[in-house]
Amino acid sequence: MAIITSIVAVFSLFVIFPEGISAQQEQTFVTHNGAVVQTSGEILDPVYQVSEVEFDPEKYLREFNYGRVSTLESGQTVREFTIIADDDKVQEISPGVFYNVWTFNGTVPGPTIRATEGDLLRINFINNGSKEHTMHFHGEHPAEMDGVFEIVGANGGRFTYEFEAGPVGVHPY
């Protein structure tokens, strides 16, 4: 009788928890940092199934916007960029999860601006959003070019930021 009870108990577990049977199937998914992983275990929080990935997250590590490059008479390099902000976009941030986002040149995150310390940066900011906005370049810049005082109006407002690139580092905006 004990053997029959044990068999019924084990069989009941498979009926109640059928995923225990399918957990042995190999699955492929992409993690939050873009790594492709294969496992036969259970995936508790898959970010993307490989077939759903529509972008290459490492693209942002390989492709940079160097701007329109020119040289002043003094020999200083000028890098000119145009950044267009928009707040009227809904983007899928995880499969089935949609969120209202600010985009810069249509992307989240915005484009990487790359320069050499000492270059003169000229950034033409166009605010196509419905709210006032600025660009705040983290680092040491003149106050009038730091994104604090020059609120850019909505619906096509414009402001041109101009400052020397530096100090060396990563400066999110």
Short mmCIF file of N, CA and C in Angstrom, two decimals:
data_model
loop_
_atom_site.label_atom_id
_atom_site.label_comp_id
_atom_site.label_asym_id
_atom_site.label_seq_id
_atom_site.Cartn_x
_atom_site.Cartn_y
_atom_site.Cartn_z
N MET A 1 0.81 -1.20 0.00
CA MET A 1 0.00 0.00 0.00
C MET A 1 0.86 1.27 0.00
N ALA A 2 1.97 1.23 0.72
CA ALA A 2 2.87 2.38 0.79
C ALA A 2 3.47 2.67 -0.58
N ILE A 3 3.75 1.63 -1.36
CA ILE A 3 4.33 1.82 -2.70
C ILE A 3 3.32 2.50 -3.61
N ILE A 4 2.08 2.08 -3.56
CA ILE A 4 1.03 2.68 -4.40
C ILE A 4 0.82 4.14 -4.00
N THR A 5 0.82 4.44 -2.72
CA THR A 5 0.67 5.81 -2.24
C THR A 5 1.83 6.68 -2.75
N SER A 6 3.03 6.15 -2.73
CA SER A 6 4.21 6.90 -3.21
C SER A 6 4.10 7.18 -4.70
N ILE A 7 3.68 6.19 -5.47
CA ILE A 7 3.54 6.37 -6.92
C ILE A 7 2.48 7.42 -7.22
N VAL A 8 1.35 7.36 -6.55
CA VAL A 8 0.28 8.34 -6.74
C VAL A 8 0.77 9.74 -6.36
N ALA A 9 1.51 9.86 -5.28
CA ALA A 9 2.03 11.16 -4.83
C ALA A 9 2.98 11.76 -5.87
N VAL A 10 3.90 10.95 -6.40
CA VAL A 10 4.85 11.43 -7.41
C VAL A 10 4.11 11.82 -8.69
N PHE A 11 3.17 11.00 -9.14
CA PHE A 11 2.40 11.30 -10.34
C PHE A 11 1.61 12.61 -10.15
N SER A 12 1.06 12.82 -8.96
CA SER A 12 0.30 14.04 -8.66
C SER A 12 1.17 15.28 -8.80
N LEU A 13 2.43 15.18 -8.41
CA LEU A 13 3.34 16.32 -8.56
C LEU A 13 3.48 16.73 -10.02
N PHE A 14 3.57 15.76 -10.93
CA PHE A 14 3.70 16.08 -12.35
C PHE A 14 2.42 16.70 -12.91
N VAL A 15 1.27 16.32 -12.36
CA VAL A 15 0.00 16.90 -12.79
C VAL A 15 -0.12 18.33 -12.29
N ILE A 16 0.28 18.55 -11.03
CA ILE A 16 0.18 19.88 -10.42
C ILE A 16 1.25 20.82 -10.96
N PHE A 17 2.47 20.32 -11.20
CA PHE A 17 3.59 21.14 -11.66
C PHE A 17 4.13 20.61 -12.99
N PRO A 18 3.40 20.79 -14.10
CA PRO A 18 3.84 20.23 -15.39
C PRO A 18 5.12 20.88 -15.90
N GLU A 19 5.44 22.10 -15.46
CA GLU A 19 6.68 22.73 -15.92
C GLU A 19 7.91 21.96 -15.46
N GLY A 20 7.77 21.12 -14.47
CA GLY A 20 8.89 20.28 -14.03
C GLY A 20 9.33 19.33 -15.12
N ILE A 21 8.41 18.92 -15.97
CA ILE A 21 8.74 18.02 -17.07
C ILE A 21 9.44 18.80 -18.18
N SER A 22 8.92 19.98 -18.53
CA SER A 22 9.48 20.75 -19.65
C SER A 22 10.75 21.49 -19.28
N ALA A 23 11.13 21.52 -18.02
CA ALA A 23 12.33 22.26 -17.61
C ALA A 23 13.60 21.68 -18.21
N GLN A 24 13.54 20.45 -18.71
CA GLN A 24 14.73 19.83 -19.28
C GLN A 24 14.98 20.24 -20.72
N GLN A 25 14.04 20.93 -21.35
CA GLN A 25 14.23 21.39 -22.72
C GLN A 25 15.19 22.56 -22.72
N GLU A 26 16.15 22.55 -23.67
CA GLU A 26 17.11 23.64 -23.74
C GLU A 26 16.43 24.89 -24.27
N GLN A 27 16.70 26.02 -23.62
CA GLN A 27 16.12 27.30 -23.99
C GLN A 27 17.24 28.30 -24.21
N THR A 28 17.03 29.24 -25.13
CA THR A 28 18.01 30.29 -25.39
C THR A 28 17.34 31.62 -25.11
N PHE A 29 18.03 32.51 -24.41
CA PHE A 29 17.50 33.84 -24.14
C PHE A 29 18.64 34.84 -24.05
N VAL A 30 18.27 36.12 -24.07
CA VAL A 30 19.24 37.21 -23.98
C VAL A 30 19.07 37.88 -22.63
N THR A 31 20.17 38.09 -21.90
CA THR A 31 20.10 38.70 -20.57
C THR A 31 20.01 40.21 -20.68
N HIS A 32 19.88 40.87 -19.51
CA HIS A 32 19.79 42.33 -19.46
C HIS A 32 21.01 43.00 -20.07
N ASN A 33 22.19 42.39 -19.97
CA ASN A 33 23.40 43.01 -20.52
C ASN A 33 23.71 42.54 -21.93
N GLY A 34 22.79 41.82 -22.56
CA GLY A 34 22.95 41.44 -23.95
C GLY A 34 23.61 40.10 -24.19
N ALA A 35 23.98 39.37 -23.13
CA ALA A 35 24.61 38.06 -23.30
C ALA A 35 23.58 37.03 -23.74
N VAL A 36 23.96 36.17 -24.68
CA VAL A 36 23.09 35.08 -25.12
C VAL A 36 23.40 33.86 -24.28
N VAL A 37 22.38 33.30 -23.63
CA VAL A 37 22.57 32.20 -22.69
C VAL A 37 21.68 31.03 -23.10
N GLN A 38 22.23 29.81 -23.02
CA GLN A 38 21.44 28.60 -23.24
C GLN A 38 21.40 27.84 -21.93
N THR A 39 20.23 27.30 -21.59
CA THR A 39 20.08 26.56 -20.35
C THR A 39 18.99 25.52 -20.49
N SER A 40 19.10 24.46 -19.71
CA SER A 40 18.01 23.49 -19.65
C SER A 40 17.22 23.69 -18.37
N GLY A 41 17.62 24.68 -17.58
CA GLY A 41 16.92 25.00 -16.34
C GLY A 41 15.76 25.94 -16.60
N GLU A 42 15.07 26.28 -15.53
CA GLU A 42 13.93 27.17 -15.64
C GLU A 42 14.42 28.61 -15.70
N ILE A 43 13.84 29.41 -16.59
CA ILE A 43 14.19 30.82 -16.72
C ILE A 43 13.15 31.60 -15.93
N LEU A 44 13.57 32.22 -14.84
CA LEU A 44 12.63 32.92 -13.99
C LEU A 44 12.20 34.26 -14.57
N ASP A 45 13.15 34.99 -15.19
CA ASP A 45 12.84 36.32 -15.70
C ASP A 45 13.54 36.54 -17.03
N PRO A 46 13.10 35.87 -18.10
CA PRO A 46 13.79 36.09 -19.38
C PRO A 46 13.50 37.49 -19.88
N VAL A 47 14.52 38.16 -20.37
CA VAL A 47 14.33 39.50 -20.92
C VAL A 47 13.84 39.39 -22.35
N TYR A 48 14.55 38.66 -23.18
CA TYR A 48 14.18 38.50 -24.58
C TYR A 48 14.43 37.07 -25.01
N GLN A 49 13.54 36.52 -25.77
CA GLN A 49 13.85 35.29 -26.49
C GLN A 49 14.69 35.71 -27.68
N VAL A 50 15.65 34.90 -28.08
CA VAL A 50 16.57 35.29 -29.16
C VAL A 50 15.81 35.72 -30.40
N SER A 51 14.72 35.05 -30.74
CA SER A 51 13.96 35.40 -31.94
C SER A 51 13.32 36.78 -31.84
N GLU A 52 13.20 37.36 -30.63
CA GLU A 52 12.54 38.65 -30.45
C GLU A 52 13.51 39.82 -30.47
N VAL A 53 14.81 39.59 -30.38
CA VAL A 53 15.77 40.68 -30.29
C VAL A 53 15.84 41.40 -31.62
N GLU A 54 15.51 42.69 -31.62
CA GLU A 54 15.50 43.47 -32.85
C GLU A 54 16.67 44.44 -32.91
N PHE A 55 17.53 44.45 -31.92
CA PHE A 55 18.63 45.40 -31.91
C PHE A 55 19.87 44.73 -31.36
N ASP A 56 21.00 45.35 -31.64
CA ASP A 56 22.28 44.87 -31.14
C ASP A 56 22.72 45.84 -30.05
N PRO A 57 22.60 45.48 -28.76
CA PRO A 57 22.94 46.43 -27.70
C PRO A 57 24.40 46.86 -27.72
N GLU A 58 25.28 46.04 -28.30
CA GLU A 58 26.69 46.42 -28.37
C GLU A 58 26.96 47.47 -29.43
N LYS A 59 25.96 47.77 -30.26
CA LYS A 59 26.10 48.82 -31.27
C LYS A 59 26.54 50.13 -30.62
N TYR A 60 26.02 50.40 -29.41
CA TYR A 60 26.35 51.65 -28.73
C TYR A 60 27.79 51.68 -28.24
N LEU A 61 28.47 50.54 -28.25
CA LEU A 61 29.87 50.49 -27.86
C LEU A 61 30.79 50.62 -29.07
N ARG A 62 30.23 50.48 -30.27
CA ARG A 62 31.04 50.50 -31.49
C ARG A 62 30.81 51.72 -32.36
N GLU A 63 29.62 52.31 -32.30
CA GLU A 63 29.28 53.40 -33.20
C GLU A 63 29.12 54.70 -32.42
N PHE A 64 29.83 55.72 -32.85
CA PHE A 64 29.79 57.01 -32.17
C PHE A 64 29.47 58.11 -33.17
N ASN A 65 28.90 59.18 -32.67
CA ASN A 65 28.63 60.35 -33.48
C ASN A 65 29.79 61.32 -33.26
N TYR A 66 30.60 61.53 -34.28
CA TYR A 66 31.73 62.46 -34.17
C TYR A 66 31.35 63.86 -34.63
N GLY A 67 30.11 64.05 -35.09
CA GLY A 67 29.64 65.36 -35.50
C GLY A 67 30.20 65.80 -36.84
N ARG A 68 29.77 67.02 -37.24
CA ARG A 68 30.35 67.65 -38.43
C ARG A 68 31.63 68.33 -37.97
N VAL A 69 32.74 67.96 -38.56
CA VAL A 69 34.04 68.42 -38.08
C VAL A 69 34.57 69.53 -38.97
N SER A 70 35.04 70.60 -38.33
CA SER A 70 35.72 71.69 -39.04
C SER A 70 36.86 72.18 -38.14
N THR A 71 37.66 73.10 -38.67
CA THR A 71 38.79 73.62 -37.90
C THR A 71 38.76 75.14 -37.92
N LEU A 72 38.93 75.74 -36.75
CA LEU A 72 39.02 77.20 -36.65
C LEU A 72 40.39 77.65 -37.14
N GLU A 73 40.53 78.94 -37.42
CA GLU A 73 41.83 79.49 -37.85
C GLU A 73 42.92 79.22 -36.82
N SER A 74 42.54 79.14 -35.56
CA SER A 74 43.50 78.88 -34.49
C SER A 74 43.98 77.42 -34.48
N GLY A 75 43.33 76.57 -35.28
CA GLY A 75 43.69 75.16 -35.31
C GLY A 75 42.81 74.29 -34.43
N GLN A 76 41.94 74.91 -33.64
CA GLN A 76 41.05 74.15 -32.76
C GLN A 76 39.99 73.41 -33.58
N THR A 77 39.75 72.16 -33.24
CA THR A 77 38.73 71.35 -33.91
C THR A 77 37.36 71.71 -33.37
N VAL A 78 36.41 71.89 -34.28
CA VAL A 78 35.01 72.16 -33.91
C VAL A 78 34.20 70.93 -34.31
N ARG A 79 33.42 70.44 -33.37
CA ARG A 79 32.52 69.32 -33.64
C ARG A 79 31.09 69.81 -33.41
N GLU A 80 30.29 69.78 -34.47
CA GLU A 80 28.92 70.28 -34.38
C GLU A 80 27.94 69.12 -34.48
N PHE A 81 27.00 69.10 -33.55
CA PHE A 81 26.00 68.04 -33.46
C PHE A 81 24.61 68.67 -33.46
N THR A 82 23.62 67.92 -33.92
CA THR A 82 22.22 68.32 -33.77
C THR A 82 21.52 67.21 -33.00
N ILE A 83 20.90 67.58 -31.90
CA ILE A 83 20.15 66.63 -31.07
C ILE A 83 18.69 67.09 -31.04
N ILE A 84 17.80 66.20 -31.45
CA ILE A 84 16.37 66.52 -31.47
C ILE A 84 15.67 65.67 -30.41
N ALA A 85 15.07 66.35 -29.44
CA ALA A 85 14.34 65.67 -28.35
C ALA A 85 12.87 65.56 -28.72
N ASP A 86 12.28 64.44 -28.35
CA ASP A 86 10.85 64.23 -28.59
C ASP A 86 10.29 63.41 -27.43
N ASP A 87 9.11 63.77 -26.97
CA ASP A 87 8.51 63.05 -25.84
C ASP A 87 7.21 62.36 -26.21
N ASP A 88 6.92 62.25 -27.48
CA ASP A 88 5.66 61.67 -27.91
C ASP A 88 5.90 60.29 -28.52
N LYS A 89 6.56 59.43 -27.75
CA LYS A 89 6.87 58.10 -28.28
C LYS A 89 6.64 57.06 -27.20
N VAL A 90 6.00 55.98 -27.59
CA VAL A 90 5.83 54.83 -26.71
C VAL A 90 6.77 53.77 -27.24
N GLN A 91 7.60 53.23 -26.36
CA GLN A 91 8.60 52.25 -26.78
C GLN A 91 8.49 51.00 -25.92
N GLU A 92 8.70 49.84 -26.54
CA GLU A 92 8.70 48.58 -25.81
C GLU A 92 10.06 48.43 -25.13
N ILE A 93 10.08 48.47 -23.80
CA ILE A 93 11.35 48.41 -23.07
C ILE A 93 11.67 46.99 -22.62
N SER A 94 10.71 46.10 -22.69
CA SER A 94 10.85 44.68 -22.38
C SER A 94 9.67 44.02 -23.06
N PRO A 95 9.77 42.77 -23.45
CA PRO A 95 8.65 42.15 -24.18
C PRO A 95 7.31 42.35 -23.48
N GLY A 96 6.41 43.04 -24.17
CA GLY A 96 5.08 43.29 -23.64
C GLY A 96 4.98 44.46 -22.68
N VAL A 97 6.10 45.14 -22.39
CA VAL A 97 6.10 46.28 -21.47
C VAL A 97 6.37 47.54 -22.28
N PHE A 98 5.39 48.44 -22.33
CA PHE A 98 5.51 49.67 -23.10
C PHE A 98 5.57 50.86 -22.16
N TYR A 99 6.33 51.88 -22.56
CA TYR A 99 6.57 53.02 -21.68
C TYR A 99 6.69 54.28 -22.52
N ASN A 100 6.17 55.39 -22.01
CA ASN A 100 6.37 56.68 -22.66
C ASN A 100 7.80 57.13 -22.41
N VAL A 101 8.53 57.45 -23.47
CA VAL A 101 9.94 57.80 -23.32
C VAL A 101 10.27 59.12 -24.01
N TRP A 102 11.31 59.79 -23.51
CA TRP A 102 11.96 60.89 -24.21
C TRP A 102 12.97 60.24 -25.14
N THR A 103 12.99 60.66 -26.39
CA THR A 103 14.02 60.16 -27.30
C THR A 103 14.91 61.32 -27.72
N PHE A 104 16.14 61.00 -28.03
CA PHE A 104 17.10 61.97 -28.56
C PHE A 104 17.55 61.41 -29.91
N ASN A 105 17.21 62.12 -30.98
CA ASN A 105 17.41 61.65 -32.35
C ASN A 105 16.73 60.30 -32.56
N GLY A 106 15.58 60.13 -31.91
CA GLY A 106 14.76 58.95 -32.11
C GLY A 106 15.19 57.71 -31.35
N THR A 107 16.19 57.83 -30.47
CA THR A 107 16.68 56.64 -29.77
C THR A 107 16.72 56.84 -28.26
N VAL A 108 16.67 55.71 -27.56
CA VAL A 108 16.90 55.65 -26.12
C VAL A 108 17.91 54.54 -25.91
N PRO A 109 19.09 54.79 -25.41
CA PRO A 109 19.60 56.11 -25.03
C PRO A 109 19.88 56.95 -26.26
N GLY A 110 20.12 58.23 -26.04
CA GLY A 110 20.45 59.13 -27.14
C GLY A 110 21.81 58.79 -27.72
N PRO A 111 22.16 59.43 -28.84
CA PRO A 111 23.43 59.12 -29.48
C PRO A 111 24.62 59.48 -28.60
N THR A 112 25.69 58.70 -28.74
CA THR A 112 26.93 58.99 -28.03
C THR A 112 27.64 60.12 -28.76
N ILE A 113 27.98 61.16 -28.04
CA ILE A 113 28.73 62.28 -28.61
C ILE A 113 30.18 62.06 -28.23
N ARG A 114 31.04 61.96 -29.22
CA ARG A 114 32.44 61.67 -28.92
C ARG A 114 33.32 62.81 -29.41
N ALA A 115 34.23 63.23 -28.54
CA ALA A 115 35.13 64.34 -28.87
C ALA A 115 36.45 64.13 -28.15
N THR A 116 37.42 64.95 -28.50
CA THR A 116 38.72 64.94 -27.85
C THR A 116 38.78 66.15 -26.92
N GLU A 117 39.37 65.96 -25.75
CA GLU A 117 39.49 67.08 -24.81
C GLU A 117 40.12 68.26 -25.53
N GLY A 118 39.49 69.43 -25.39
CA GLY A 118 39.96 70.65 -26.03
C GLY A 118 39.20 71.00 -27.30
N ASP A 119 38.46 70.04 -27.88
CA ASP A 119 37.63 70.35 -29.05
C ASP A 119 36.54 71.33 -28.63
N LEU A 120 36.13 72.19 -29.55
CA LEU A 120 34.99 73.07 -29.31
C LEU A 120 33.74 72.30 -29.73
N LEU A 121 32.83 72.10 -28.80
CA LEU A 121 31.58 71.39 -29.09
C LEU A 121 30.48 72.41 -29.32
N ARG A 122 29.75 72.23 -30.40
CA ARG A 122 28.59 73.07 -30.71
C ARG A 122 27.42 72.12 -30.90
N ILE A 123 26.48 72.17 -29.96
CA ILE A 123 25.36 71.22 -29.98
C ILE A 123 24.06 71.99 -30.18
N ASN A 124 23.46 71.80 -31.34
CA ASN A 124 22.19 72.44 -31.68
C ASN A 124 21.08 71.56 -31.13
N PHE A 125 20.43 72.03 -30.08
CA PHE A 125 19.38 71.27 -29.41
C PHE A 125 18.03 71.77 -29.91
N ILE A 126 17.21 70.86 -30.41
CA ILE A 126 15.86 71.19 -30.87
C ILE A 126 14.89 70.38 -30.02
N ASN A 127 13.98 71.07 -29.36
CA ASN A 127 13.01 70.41 -28.48
C ASN A 127 11.68 70.27 -29.21
N ASN A 128 11.43 69.12 -29.79
CA ASN A 128 10.15 68.86 -30.45
C ASN A 128 9.13 68.26 -29.49
N GLY A 129 9.47 68.18 -28.22
CA GLY A 129 8.56 67.63 -27.22
C GLY A 129 7.47 68.62 -26.85
N SER A 130 6.56 68.17 -26.02
CA SER A 130 5.44 69.01 -25.59
C SER A 130 5.73 69.74 -24.28
N LYS A 131 6.91 69.49 -23.69
CA LYS A 131 7.29 70.13 -22.42
C LYS A 131 8.63 70.82 -22.58
N GLU A 132 8.89 71.81 -21.73
CA GLU A 132 10.20 72.47 -21.74
C GLU A 132 11.28 71.45 -21.38
N HIS A 133 12.47 71.65 -21.89
CA HIS A 133 13.55 70.69 -21.66
C HIS A 133 14.89 71.39 -21.83
N THR A 134 15.92 70.79 -21.29
CA THR A 134 17.29 71.26 -21.51
C THR A 134 18.17 70.04 -21.72
N MET A 135 19.43 70.29 -22.02
CA MET A 135 20.44 69.24 -22.00
C MET A 135 21.43 69.64 -20.93
N HIS A 136 21.67 68.76 -20.00
CA HIS A 136 22.64 69.04 -18.93
C HIS A 136 23.83 68.11 -19.14
N PHE A 137 24.95 68.70 -19.51
CA PHE A 137 26.16 67.92 -19.77
C PHE A 137 26.94 67.84 -18.47
N HIS A 138 26.97 66.68 -17.86
CA HIS A 138 27.65 66.51 -16.59
C HIS A 138 29.14 66.77 -16.77
N GLY A 139 29.70 67.55 -15.91
CA GLY A 139 31.10 67.93 -16.01
C GLY A 139 31.22 69.40 -15.68
N GLU A 140 32.37 69.96 -15.96
CA GLU A 140 32.61 71.37 -15.66
C GLU A 140 32.47 72.19 -16.93
N HIS A 141 31.40 72.98 -17.00
CA HIS A 141 31.14 73.81 -18.17
C HIS A 141 30.68 75.17 -17.67
N PRO A 142 30.78 76.20 -18.51
CA PRO A 142 30.25 77.51 -18.10
C PRO A 142 28.77 77.39 -17.73
N ALA A 143 28.35 78.08 -16.70
CA ALA A 143 26.97 77.98 -16.20
C ALA A 143 25.94 78.22 -17.29
N GLU A 144 26.21 79.14 -18.20
CA GLU A 144 25.23 79.44 -19.25
C GLU A 144 25.16 78.35 -20.32
N MET A 145 26.00 77.34 -20.22
CA MET A 145 25.99 76.22 -21.17
C MET A 145 25.78 74.88 -20.46
N ASP A 146 25.30 74.92 -19.23
CA ASP A 146 25.23 73.72 -18.40
C ASP A 146 23.85 73.10 -18.34
N GLY A 147 22.87 73.66 -19.05
CA GLY A 147 21.54 73.07 -19.05
C GLY A 147 20.70 73.46 -17.85
N VAL A 148 21.15 74.42 -17.08
CA VAL A 148 20.42 74.83 -15.89
C VAL A 148 19.57 76.07 -16.17
N PHE A 149 20.16 77.05 -16.81
CA PHE A 149 19.49 78.34 -16.97
C PHE A 149 18.76 78.51 -18.30
N GLU A 150 19.12 77.73 -19.30
CA GLU A 150 18.56 77.94 -20.63
C GLU A 150 17.45 76.94 -20.94
N ILE A 151 16.31 77.09 -20.27
CA ILE A 151 15.17 76.21 -20.52
C ILE A 151 14.74 76.39 -21.97
N VAL A 152 14.62 75.30 -22.70
CA VAL A 152 14.26 75.35 -24.11
C VAL A 152 12.78 75.03 -24.25
N GLY A 153 12.06 75.96 -24.83
CA GLY A 153 10.61 75.81 -24.98
C GLY A 153 10.21 74.60 -25.79
N ALA A 154 8.97 74.21 -25.60
CA ALA A 154 8.42 73.03 -26.28
C ALA A 154 8.10 73.34 -27.74
N ASN A 155 7.75 72.29 -28.46
CA ASN A 155 7.24 72.39 -29.83
C ASN A 155 8.16 73.14 -30.78
N GLY A 156 9.43 72.76 -30.80
CA GLY A 156 10.38 73.34 -31.75
C GLY A 156 11.34 74.36 -31.16
N GLY A 157 11.33 74.54 -29.84
CA GLY A 157 12.29 75.46 -29.22
C GLY A 157 13.72 75.03 -29.52
N ARG A 158 14.63 76.02 -29.61
CA ARG A 158 16.01 75.72 -29.99
C ARG A 158 16.99 76.45 -29.08
N PHE A 159 18.13 75.81 -28.87
CA PHE A 159 19.23 76.44 -28.15
C PHE A 159 20.52 75.79 -28.65
N THR A 160 21.57 76.59 -28.81
CA THR A 160 22.87 76.05 -29.22
C THR A 160 23.82 76.13 -28.04
N TYR A 161 24.27 74.98 -27.60
CA TYR A 161 25.27 74.88 -26.54
C TYR A 161 26.64 74.93 -27.19
N GLU A 162 27.58 75.66 -26.57
CA GLU A 162 28.93 75.73 -27.12
C GLU A 162 29.92 75.79 -25.96
N PHE A 163 30.82 74.81 -25.91
CA PHE A 163 31.82 74.76 -24.85
C PHE A 163 32.96 73.85 -25.28
N GLU A 164 34.08 73.96 -24.58
CA GLU A 164 35.22 73.10 -24.85
C GLU A 164 35.02 71.75 -24.18
N ALA A 165 35.35 70.69 -24.91
CA ALA A 165 35.23 69.34 -24.37
C ALA A 165 36.26 69.14 -23.27
N GLY A 166 35.81 68.61 -22.16
CA GLY A 166 36.71 68.33 -21.04
C GLY A 166 35.93 68.43 -19.75
N PRO A 167 36.44 67.93 -18.70
CA PRO A 167 37.64 67.11 -18.59
C PRO A 167 37.38 65.73 -19.20
N VAL A 168 38.45 64.97 -19.40
CA VAL A 168 38.33 63.63 -19.97
C VAL A 168 37.38 62.80 -19.12
N GLY A 169 36.51 62.04 -19.75
CA GLY A 169 35.60 61.18 -19.01
C GLY A 169 34.33 60.92 -19.78
N VAL A 170 33.40 60.29 -19.10
CA VAL A 170 32.07 60.03 -19.66
C VAL A 170 31.13 61.03 -19.02
N HIS A 171 30.42 61.77 -19.84
CA HIS A 171 29.53 62.82 -19.34
C HIS A 171 28.13 62.60 -19.91
N PRO A 172 27.26 61.90 -19.17
CA PRO A 172 25.89 61.69 -19.67
C PRO A 172 25.16 63.02 -19.81
N TYR A 173 24.18 63.05 -20.68
CA TYR A 173 23.35 64.25 -20.83
C TYR A 173 21.90 63.89 -20.66
#
